[in-house]
Amino acid sequence: QVQLVESGGGLVQAGGSLRLSCAASGGTFSNYAMGWFRQAPGKEREFVAAISSRGGWTYYADSVKGRFNISRDNTKNTVYLQMNSLKPEDTAVYYCAGKRTIRAVTSTQEYNYWGQGTQVTVSS
């Protein structure tokens, strides 16, 4: 059973940056593709970014492309989401997710493991 714990959320002004981290335990991290999702109040959870198990492929939602960067350190069992040029519409609870597969996965339904989420609030 894989456990995922996010950290790094907080309050930031528009145009600022945050780096989220997601620490994994309970499995061989390098066997898992990882993703970041977010959910704003009253909205469905949406895909943000995904990375393959060895980090060779990454995918981004159009709304964050060019501003966010997903990366992973398999020696530290951690996946990161660097968020730059933040906008008020990026405000949401951010979740990391994992699936035992090589390829990057963008669909919410495909992930087996989820963290508890971390709040990101961007003020205007």
mmCIF file of N, CA and C in Angstrom:
data_model
loop_
_atom_site.group_PDB
_atom_site.id
_atom_site.type_symbol
_atom_site.label_atom_id
_atom_site.label_comp_id
_atom_site.label_asym_id
_atom_site.label_seq_id
_atom_site.Cartn_x
_atom_site.Cartn_y
_atom_site.Cartn_z
ATOM 1 N N GLN A 1 0.849 -1.190 0.000
ATOM 2 C CA GLN A 1 0.000 0.000 0.000
ATOM 3 C C GLN A 1 0.887 1.244 0.000
ATOM 4 N N VAL A 2 0.648 2.110 -0.947
ATOM 5 C CA VAL A 2 1.438 3.329 -1.079
ATOM 6 C C VAL A 2 0.749 4.465 -0.327
ATOM 7 N N GLN A 3 1.539 5.199 0.425
ATOM 8 C CA GLN A 3 1.035 6.398 1.095
ATOM 9 C C GLN A 3 1.691 7.619 0.468
ATOM 10 N N LEU A 4 0.884 8.654 0.265
ATOM 11 C CA LEU A 4 1.357 9.892 -0.356
ATOM 12 C C LEU A 4 1.036 11.055 0.565
ATOM 13 N N VAL A 5 2.017 11.908 0.805
ATOM 14 C CA VAL A 5 1.825 13.060 1.678
ATOM 15 C C VAL A 5 2.324 14.310 0.971
ATOM 16 N N GLU A 6 1.408 15.240 0.714
ATOM 17 C CA GLU A 6 1.756 16.496 0.062
ATOM 18 C C GLU A 6 2.172 17.543 1.091
ATOM 19 N N SER A 7 2.980 18.476 0.645
ATOM 20 C CA SER A 7 3.360 19.614 1.466
ATOM 21 C C SER A 7 3.736 20.766 0.547
ATOM 22 N N GLY A 8 3.838 21.960 1.134
ATOM 23 C CA GLY A 8 4.305 23.106 0.371
ATOM 24 C C GLY A 8 3.230 24.090 -0.037
ATOM 25 N N GLY A 9 1.988 23.780 0.254
ATOM 26 C CA GLY A 9 0.934 24.721 -0.083
ATOM 27 C C GLY A 9 0.977 25.954 0.800
ATOM 28 N N GLY A 10 0.161 26.941 0.469
ATOM 29 C CA GLY A 10 0.117 28.153 1.265
ATOM 30 C C GLY A 10 -0.565 29.277 0.532
ATOM 31 N N LEU A 11 -0.389 30.477 1.082
ATOM 32 C CA LEU A 11 -0.970 31.686 0.515
ATOM 33 C C LEU A 11 0.118 32.472 -0.195
ATOM 34 N N VAL A 12 -0.150 32.861 -1.424
ATOM 35 C CA VAL A 12 0.834 33.607 -2.202
ATOM 36 C C VAL A 12 0.113 34.657 -3.040
ATOM 37 N N GLN A 13 0.786 35.745 -3.331
ATOM 38 C CA GLN A 13 0.199 36.780 -4.189
ATOM 39 C C GLN A 13 0.291 36.366 -5.651
ATOM 40 N N ALA A 14 -0.609 36.898 -6.439
ATOM 41 C CA ALA A 14 -0.572 36.652 -7.880
ATOM 42 C C ALA A 14 0.802 37.019 -8.437
ATOM 43 N N GLY A 15 1.303 36.161 -9.310
ATOM 44 C CA GLY A 15 2.628 36.351 -9.866
ATOM 45 C C GLY A 15 3.731 35.650 -9.091
ATOM 46 N N GLY A 16 3.397 35.157 -7.916
ATOM 47 C CA GLY A 16 4.377 34.486 -7.087
ATOM 48 C C GLY A 16 4.563 33.027 -7.445
ATOM 49 N N SER A 17 5.356 32.347 -6.631
ATOM 50 C CA SER A 17 5.701 30.952 -6.886
ATOM 51 C C SER A 17 5.551 30.119 -5.625
ATOM 52 N N LEU A 18 5.285 28.842 -5.837
ATOM 53 C CA LEU A 18 5.265 27.857 -4.766
ATOM 54 C C LEU A 18 5.814 26.551 -5.337
ATOM 55 N N ARG A 19 6.401 25.742 -4.473
ATOM 56 C CA ARG A 19 6.799 24.399 -4.873
ATOM 57 C C ARG A 19 6.120 23.398 -3.955
ATOM 58 N N LEU A 20 5.320 22.545 -4.557
ATOM 59 C CA LEU A 20 4.676 21.470 -3.819
ATOM 60 C C LEU A 20 5.556 20.226 -3.869
ATOM 61 N N SER A 21 5.517 19.483 -2.787
ATOM 62 C CA SER A 21 6.215 18.200 -2.721
ATOM 63 C C SER A 21 5.227 17.109 -2.345
ATOM 64 N N CYS A 22 5.510 15.921 -2.807
ATOM 65 C CA CYS A 22 4.685 14.766 -2.451
ATOM 66 C C CYS A 22 5.643 13.621 -2.138
ATOM 67 N N ALA A 23 5.671 13.225 -0.880
ATOM 68 C CA ALA A 23 6.552 12.153 -0.439
ATOM 69 C C ALA A 23 5.788 10.835 -0.428
ATOM 70 N N ALA A 24 6.387 9.819 -1.018
ATOM 71 C CA ALA A 24 5.750 8.517 -1.120
ATOM 72 C C ALA A 24 6.442 7.504 -0.224
ATOM 73 N N SER A 25 5.657 6.574 0.294
ATOM 74 C CA SER A 25 6.207 5.478 1.077
ATOM 75 C C SER A 25 5.351 4.239 0.855
ATOM 76 N N GLY A 26 5.936 3.080 1.137
ATOM 77 C CA GLY A 26 5.167 1.849 1.062
ATOM 78 C C GLY A 26 5.257 1.112 -0.247
ATOM 79 N N GLY A 27 6.045 1.611 -1.177
ATOM 80 C CA GLY A 27 6.184 0.934 -2.456
ATOM 81 C C GLY A 27 7.491 1.308 -3.101
ATOM 82 N N THR A 28 7.791 0.681 -4.240
ATOM 83 C CA THR A 28 8.989 1.043 -4.996
ATOM 84 C C THR A 28 8.626 2.228 -5.884
ATOM 85 N N PHE A 29 9.045 3.405 -5.466
ATOM 86 C CA PHE A 29 8.580 4.653 -6.076
ATOM 87 C C PHE A 29 8.849 4.688 -7.571
ATOM 88 N N SER A 30 9.963 4.160 -8.002
ATOM 89 C CA SER A 30 10.329 4.230 -9.417
ATOM 90 C C SER A 30 9.439 3.356 -10.307
ATOM 91 N N ASN A 31 8.548 2.577 -9.717
ATOM 92 C CA ASN A 31 7.583 1.789 -10.482
ATOM 93 C C ASN A 31 6.267 2.524 -10.712
ATOM 94 N N TYR A 32 6.169 3.726 -10.176
ATOM 95 C CA TYR A 32 4.904 4.447 -10.185
ATOM 96 C C TYR A 32 4.976 5.718 -11.027
ATOM 97 N N ALA A 33 4.018 5.845 -11.924
ATOM 98 C CA ALA A 33 3.784 7.137 -12.555
ATOM 99 C C ALA A 33 3.064 8.017 -11.541
ATOM 100 N N MET A 34 3.335 9.310 -11.602
ATOM 101 C CA MET A 34 2.774 10.236 -10.621
ATOM 102 C C MET A 34 2.076 11.391 -11.326
ATOM 103 N N GLY A 35 1.102 11.940 -10.634
ATOM 104 C CA GLY A 35 0.384 13.079 -11.198
ATOM 105 C C GLY A 35 -0.003 14.076 -10.129
ATOM 106 N N TRP A 36 -0.284 15.282 -10.576
ATOM 107 C CA TRP A 36 -0.845 16.328 -9.724
ATOM 108 C C TRP A 36 -2.213 16.714 -10.273
ATOM 109 N N PHE A 37 -3.155 16.863 -9.371
ATOM 110 C CA PHE A 37 -4.504 17.277 -9.708
ATOM 111 C C PHE A 37 -4.902 18.397 -8.758
ATOM 112 N N ARG A 38 -5.969 19.098 -9.090
ATOM 113 C CA ARG A 38 -6.449 20.138 -8.179
ATOM 114 C C ARG A 38 -7.969 20.192 -8.215
ATOM 115 N N GLN A 39 -8.507 20.694 -7.126
ATOM 116 C CA GLN A 39 -9.953 20.816 -7.020
ATOM 117 C C GLN A 39 -10.290 22.118 -6.316
ATOM 118 N N ALA A 40 -10.983 22.983 -7.031
ATOM 119 C CA ALA A 40 -11.452 24.243 -6.481
ATOM 120 C C ALA A 40 -12.854 24.038 -5.919
ATOM 121 N N PRO A 41 -13.283 24.912 -5.012
ATOM 122 C CA PRO A 41 -14.618 24.768 -4.418
ATOM 123 C C PRO A 41 -15.706 24.756 -5.484
ATOM 124 N N GLY A 42 -16.581 23.766 -5.399
ATOM 125 C CA GLY A 42 -17.690 23.678 -6.333
ATOM 126 C C GLY A 42 -17.342 23.139 -7.693
ATOM 127 N N LYS A 43 -16.093 22.727 -7.871
ATOM 128 C CA LYS A 43 -15.663 22.218 -9.178
ATOM 129 C C LYS A 43 -15.156 20.787 -9.052
ATOM 130 N N GLU A 44 -15.092 20.104 -10.186
ATOM 131 C CA GLU A 44 -14.562 18.755 -10.201
ATOM 132 C C GLU A 44 -13.036 18.786 -10.128
ATOM 133 N N ARG A 45 -12.501 17.679 -9.662
ATOM 134 C CA ARG A 45 -11.046 17.544 -9.636
ATOM 135 C C ARG A 45 -10.525 17.510 -11.071
ATOM 136 N N GLU A 46 -9.461 18.255 -11.321
ATOM 137 C CA GLU A 46 -8.936 18.338 -12.682
ATOM 138 C C GLU A 46 -7.449 18.039 -12.731
ATOM 139 N N PHE A 47 -7.051 17.544 -13.865
ATOM 140 C CA PHE A 47 -5.650 17.205 -14.119
ATOM 141 C C PHE A 47 -4.803 18.463 -14.211
ATOM 142 N N VAL A 48 -3.621 18.407 -13.619
ATOM 143 C CA VAL A 48 -2.672 19.505 -13.698
ATOM 144 C C VAL A 48 -1.400 19.077 -14.448
ATOM 145 N N ALA A 49 -0.755 18.009 -13.965
ATOM 146 C CA ALA A 49 0.499 17.568 -14.569
ATOM 147 C C ALA A 49 0.740 16.102 -14.238
ATOM 148 N N ALA A 50 1.496 15.431 -15.092
ATOM 149 C CA ALA A 50 1.817 14.026 -14.865
ATOM 150 C C ALA A 50 3.238 13.749 -15.319
ATOM 151 N N ILE A 51 3.829 12.729 -14.718
ATOM 152 C CA ILE A 51 5.195 12.348 -15.056
ATOM 153 C C ILE A 51 5.290 10.826 -15.048
ATOM 154 N N SER A 52 6.051 10.283 -15.992
ATOM 155 C CA SER A 52 6.222 8.839 -16.064
ATOM 156 C C SER A 52 7.094 8.343 -14.918
ATOM 157 N N SER A 53 7.159 7.033 -14.779
ATOM 158 C CA SER A 53 7.804 6.454 -13.591
ATOM 159 C C SER A 53 9.287 6.790 -13.479
ATOM 160 N N ARG A 54 9.953 6.930 -14.617
ATOM 161 C CA ARG A 54 11.383 7.261 -14.588
ATOM 162 C C ARG A 54 11.638 8.733 -14.923
ATOM 163 N N GLY A 55 10.563 9.464 -15.138
ATOM 164 C CA GLY A 55 10.692 10.905 -15.344
ATOM 165 C C GLY A 55 10.933 11.343 -16.773
ATOM 166 N N GLY A 56 10.903 10.416 -17.719
ATOM 167 C CA GLY A 56 11.236 10.780 -19.084
ATOM 168 C C GLY A 56 10.138 11.496 -19.851
ATOM 169 N N TRP A 57 8.910 11.330 -19.427
ATOM 170 C CA TRP A 57 7.778 11.980 -20.090
ATOM 171 C C TRP A 57 6.982 12.803 -19.081
ATOM 172 N N THR A 58 6.594 13.990 -19.500
ATOM 173 C CA THR A 58 5.747 14.831 -18.686
ATOM 174 C C THR A 58 4.610 15.384 -19.533
ATOM 175 N N TYR A 59 3.484 15.650 -18.896
ATOM 176 C CA TYR A 59 2.316 16.216 -19.566
ATOM 177 C C TYR A 59 1.712 17.282 -18.657
ATOM 178 N N TYR A 60 1.120 18.280 -19.288
ATOM 179 C CA TYR A 60 0.550 19.393 -18.545
ATOM 180 C C TYR A 60 -0.818 19.764 -19.091
ATOM 181 N N ALA A 61 -1.670 20.229 -18.194
ATOM 182 C CA ALA A 61 -2.917 20.848 -18.636
ATOM 183 C C ALA A 61 -2.572 22.148 -19.351
ATOM 184 N N ASP A 62 -3.375 22.495 -20.338
ATOM 185 C CA ASP A 62 -3.110 23.724 -21.098
ATOM 186 C C ASP A 62 -3.088 24.949 -20.183
ATOM 187 N N SER A 63 -3.886 24.915 -19.141
ATOM 188 C CA SER A 63 -4.007 26.082 -18.263
ATOM 189 C C SER A 63 -2.738 26.360 -17.457
ATOM 190 N N VAL A 64 -1.852 25.379 -17.352
ATOM 191 C CA VAL A 64 -0.631 25.572 -16.554
ATOM 192 C C VAL A 64 0.642 25.439 -17.384
ATOM 193 N N LYS A 65 0.502 25.078 -18.637
ATOM 194 C CA LYS A 65 1.673 24.872 -19.489
ATOM 195 C C LYS A 65 2.498 26.144 -19.569
ATOM 196 N N GLY A 66 3.794 25.997 -19.373
ATOM 197 C CA GLY A 66 4.692 27.145 -19.409
ATOM 198 C C GLY A 66 4.860 27.831 -18.069
ATOM 199 N N ARG A 67 3.996 27.501 -17.106
ATOM 200 C CA ARG A 67 4.085 28.106 -15.763
ATOM 201 C C ARG A 67 4.457 27.080 -14.699
ATOM 202 N N PHE A 68 3.979 25.845 -14.854
ATOM 203 C CA PHE A 68 4.231 24.792 -13.863
ATOM 204 C C PHE A 68 5.226 23.787 -14.425
ATOM 205 N N ASN A 69 5.966 23.164 -13.516
ATOM 206 C CA ASN A 69 6.901 22.117 -13.918
ATOM 207 C C ASN A 69 6.825 20.950 -12.935
ATOM 208 N N ILE A 70 6.602 19.764 -13.451
ATOM 209 C CA ILE A 70 6.583 18.572 -12.615
ATOM 210 C C ILE A 70 7.921 17.858 -12.746
ATOM 211 N N SER A 71 8.427 17.373 -11.633
ATOM 212 C CA SER A 71 9.678 16.628 -11.631
ATOM 213 C C SER A 71 9.617 15.590 -10.506
ATOM 214 N N ARG A 72 10.579 14.697 -10.525
ATOM 215 C CA ARG A 72 10.625 13.681 -9.479
ATOM 216 C C ARG A 72 12.064 13.332 -9.165
ATOM 217 N N ASP A 73 12.283 12.892 -7.936
ATOM 218 C CA ASP A 73 13.577 12.400 -7.501
ATOM 219 C C ASP A 73 13.331 11.007 -6.935
ATOM 220 N N ASN A 74 13.644 9.996 -7.722
ATOM 221 C CA ASN A 74 13.360 8.630 -7.303
ATOM 222 C C ASN A 74 14.269 8.168 -6.166
ATOM 223 N N THR A 75 15.351 8.870 -5.925
ATOM 224 C CA THR A 75 16.208 8.529 -4.794
ATOM 225 C C THR A 75 15.612 9.039 -3.482
ATOM 226 N N LYS A 76 14.719 10.026 -3.606
ATOM 227 C CA LYS A 76 14.077 10.597 -2.417
ATOM 228 C C LYS A 76 12.598 10.236 -2.324
ATOM 229 N N ASN A 77 12.123 9.416 -3.279
ATOM 230 C CA ASN A 77 10.712 9.010 -3.291
ATOM 231 C C ASN A 77 9.774 10.211 -3.252
ATOM 232 N N THR A 78 10.104 11.218 -4.032
ATOM 233 C CA THR A 78 9.356 12.470 -3.976
ATOM 234 C C THR A 78 9.088 12.995 -5.381
ATOM 235 N N VAL A 79 7.884 13.525 -5.573
ATOM 236 C CA VAL A 79 7.527 14.222 -6.797
ATOM 237 C C VAL A 79 7.232 15.675 -6.434
ATOM 238 N N TYR A 80 7.591 16.574 -7.338
ATOM 239 C CA TYR A 80 7.466 18.007 -7.085
ATOM 240 C C TYR A 80 6.570 18.659 -8.134
ATOM 241 N N LEU A 81 5.995 19.773 -7.735
ATOM 242 C CA LEU A 81 5.295 20.627 -8.686
ATOM 243 C C LEU A 81 5.755 22.057 -8.421
ATOM 244 N N GLN A 82 6.580 22.573 -9.308
ATOM 245 C CA GLN A 82 7.017 23.960 -9.222
ATOM 246 C C GLN A 82 5.989 24.816 -9.941
ATOM 247 N N MET A 83 5.419 25.762 -9.227
ATOM 248 C CA MET A 83 4.360 26.610 -9.774
ATOM 249 C C MET A 83 4.838 28.053 -9.792
ATOM 250 N N ASN A 84 4.935 28.612 -10.990
ATOM 251 C CA ASN A 84 5.377 29.990 -11.170
ATOM 252 C C ASN A 84 4.264 30.822 -11.784
ATOM 253 N N SER A 85 4.409 32.130 -11.692
ATOM 254 C CA SER A 85 3.433 33.050 -12.279
ATOM 255 C C SER A 85 2.008 32.661 -11.871
ATOM 256 N N LEU A 86 1.826 32.449 -10.603
ATOM 257 C CA LEU A 86 0.537 31.972 -10.118
ATOM 258 C C LEU A 86 -0.559 33.012 -10.318
ATOM 259 N N LYS A 87 -1.753 32.502 -10.582
ATOM 260 C CA LYS A 87 -2.921 33.333 -10.818
ATOM 261 C C LYS A 87 -4.003 32.986 -9.789
ATOM 262 N N PRO A 88 -4.912 33.910 -9.531
ATOM 263 C CA PRO A 88 -5.995 33.593 -8.585
ATOM 264 C C PRO A 88 -6.775 32.333 -8.979
ATOM 265 N N GLU A 89 -6.896 32.079 -10.258
ATOM 266 C CA GLU A 89 -7.641 30.891 -10.699
ATOM 267 C C GLU A 89 -6.881 29.592 -10.443
ATOM 268 N N ASP A 90 -5.656 29.672 -9.978
ATOM 269 C CA ASP A 90 -4.924 28.470 -9.570
ATOM 270 C C ASP A 90 -5.285 28.048 -8.146
ATOM 271 N N THR A 91 -6.067 28.865 -7.461
ATOM 272 C CA THR A 91 -6.476 28.548 -6.096
ATOM 273 C C THR A 91 -7.270 27.252 -6.068
ATOM 274 N N ALA A 92 -6.824 26.313 -5.251
ATOM 275 C CA ALA A 92 -7.456 24.996 -5.169
ATOM 276 C C ALA A 92 -6.734 24.158 -4.126
ATOM 277 N N VAL A 93 -7.316 23.022 -3.819
ATOM 278 C CA VAL A 93 -6.596 21.983 -3.085
ATOM 279 C C VAL A 93 -5.869 21.140 -4.126
ATOM 280 N N TYR A 94 -4.588 20.961 -3.922
ATOM 281 C CA TYR A 94 -3.765 20.207 -4.856
ATOM 282 C C TYR A 94 -3.474 18.828 -4.286
ATOM 283 N N TYR A 95 -3.686 17.823 -5.128
ATOM 284 C CA TYR A 95 -3.498 16.430 -4.735
ATOM 285 C C TYR A 95 -2.432 15.777 -5.604
ATOM 286 N N CYS A 96 -1.612 14.951 -4.997
ATOM 287 C CA CYS A 96 -0.757 14.095 -5.813
ATOM 288 C C CYS A 96 -1.374 12.696 -5.858
ATOM 289 N N ALA A 97 -1.057 11.980 -6.909
ATOM 290 C CA ALA A 97 -1.627 10.658 -7.131
ATOM 291 C C ALA A 97 -0.582 9.751 -7.755
ATOM 292 N N GLY A 98 -0.732 8.451 -7.521
ATOM 293 C CA GLY A 98 0.215 7.484 -8.054
ATOM 294 C C GLY A 98 -0.476 6.283 -8.649
ATOM 295 N N LYS A 99 0.183 5.726 -9.690
ATOM 296 C CA LYS A 99 -0.321 4.517 -10.331
ATOM 297 C C LYS A 99 0.880 3.674 -10.708
ATOM 298 N N ARG A 100 0.796 2.377 -10.443
ATOM 299 C CA ARG A 100 1.883 1.465 -10.758
ATOM 300 C C ARG A 100 1.882 1.183 -12.264
ATOM 301 N N THR A 101 2.616 2.027 -12.973
ATOM 302 C CA THR A 101 2.752 1.892 -14.403
ATOM 303 C C THR A 101 3.951 2.718 -14.863
ATOM 304 N N ILE A 102 4.440 2.423 -16.055
ATOM 305 C CA ILE A 102 5.602 3.160 -16.569
ATOM 306 C C ILE A 102 5.188 4.501 -17.170
ATOM 307 N N ARG A 103 4.103 4.467 -17.942
ATOM 308 C CA ARG A 103 3.722 5.651 -18.718
ATOM 309 C C ARG A 103 3.084 6.713 -17.834
ATOM 310 N N ALA A 104 3.144 7.962 -18.284
ATOM 311 C CA ALA A 104 2.465 9.040 -17.581
ATOM 312 C C ALA A 104 0.960 8.907 -17.794
ATOM 313 N N VAL A 105 0.215 9.250 -16.765
ATOM 314 C CA VAL A 105 -1.236 9.054 -16.769
ATOM 315 C C VAL A 105 -1.919 10.386 -16.475
ATOM 316 N N THR A 106 -2.895 10.758 -17.298
ATOM 317 C CA THR A 106 -3.545 12.052 -17.109
ATOM 318 C C THR A 106 -4.981 11.937 -16.592
ATOM 319 N N SER A 107 -5.523 10.741 -16.551
ATOM 320 C CA SER A 107 -6.914 10.556 -16.149
ATOM 321 C C SER A 107 -7.045 10.328 -14.653
ATOM 322 N N THR A 108 -7.957 11.073 -14.036
ATOM 323 C CA THR A 108 -8.201 10.920 -12.605
ATOM 324 C C THR A 108 -8.558 9.477 -12.254
ATOM 325 N N GLN A 109 -9.392 8.859 -13.086
ATOM 326 C CA GLN A 109 -9.933 7.530 -12.781
ATOM 327 C C GLN A 109 -8.881 6.437 -12.782
ATOM 328 N N GLU A 110 -7.749 6.674 -13.428
ATOM 329 C CA GLU A 110 -6.738 5.630 -13.547
ATOM 330 C C GLU A 110 -5.840 5.530 -12.321
ATOM 331 N N TYR A 111 -5.794 6.553 -11.507
ATOM 332 C CA TYR A 111 -4.878 6.530 -10.367
ATOM 333 C C TYR A 111 -5.440 5.726 -9.202
ATOM 334 N N ASN A 112 -4.549 4.990 -8.550
ATOM 335 C CA ASN A 112 -4.951 4.126 -7.448
ATOM 336 C C ASN A 112 -4.718 4.748 -6.081
ATOM 337 N N TYR A 113 -3.737 5.620 -6.004
ATOM 338 C CA TYR A 113 -3.328 6.154 -4.706
ATOM 339 C C TYR A 113 -3.371 7.675 -4.739
ATOM 340 N N TRP A 114 -3.855 8.241 -3.633
ATOM 341 C CA TRP A 114 -4.033 9.687 -3.531
ATOM 342 C C TRP A 114 -3.534 10.190 -2.188
ATOM 343 N N GLY A 115 -2.977 11.397 -2.214
ATOM 344 C CA GLY A 115 -2.642 12.072 -0.986
ATOM 345 C C GLY A 115 -3.847 12.786 -0.409
ATOM 346 N N GLN A 116 -3.631 13.459 0.712
ATOM 347 C CA GLN A 116 -4.735 14.126 1.400
ATOM 348 C C GLN A 116 -4.980 15.540 0.869
ATOM 349 N N GLY A 117 -4.042 16.048 0.099
ATOM 350 C CA GLY A 117 -4.205 17.373 -0.491
ATOM 351 C C GLY A 117 -3.542 18.471 0.313
ATOM 352 N N THR A 118 -3.160 19.526 -0.384
ATOM 353 C CA THR A 118 -2.584 20.707 0.246
ATOM 354 C C THR A 118 -3.215 21.943 -0.395
ATOM 355 N N GLN A 119 -3.582 22.904 0.421
ATOM 356 C CA GLN A 119 -4.299 24.088 -0.066
ATOM 357 C C GLN A 119 -3.315 25.094 -0.662
ATOM 358 N N VAL A 120 -3.658 25.575 -1.836
ATOM 359 C CA VAL A 120 -2.934 26.673 -2.477
ATOM 360 C C VAL A 120 -3.928 27.805 -2.691
ATOM 361 N N THR A 121 -3.597 28.966 -2.164
ATOM 362 C CA THR A 121 -4.456 30.140 -2.314
ATOM 363 C C THR A 121 -3.636 31.267 -2.914
ATOM 364 N N VAL A 122 -4.127 31.792 -4.036
ATOM 365 C CA VAL A 122 -3.442 32.870 -4.728
ATOM 366 C C VAL A 122 -4.317 34.116 -4.631
ATOM 367 N N SER A 123 -3.789 35.139 -3.999
ATOM 368 C CA SER A 123 -4.540 36.380 -3.832
ATOM 369 C C SER A 123 -4.246 37.347 -4.966
ATOM 370 N N SER A 124 -5.241 38.133 -5.313
ATOM 371 C CA SER A 124 -5.073 39.086 -6.425
ATOM 372 C C SER A 124 -4.556 40.429 -5.938
#
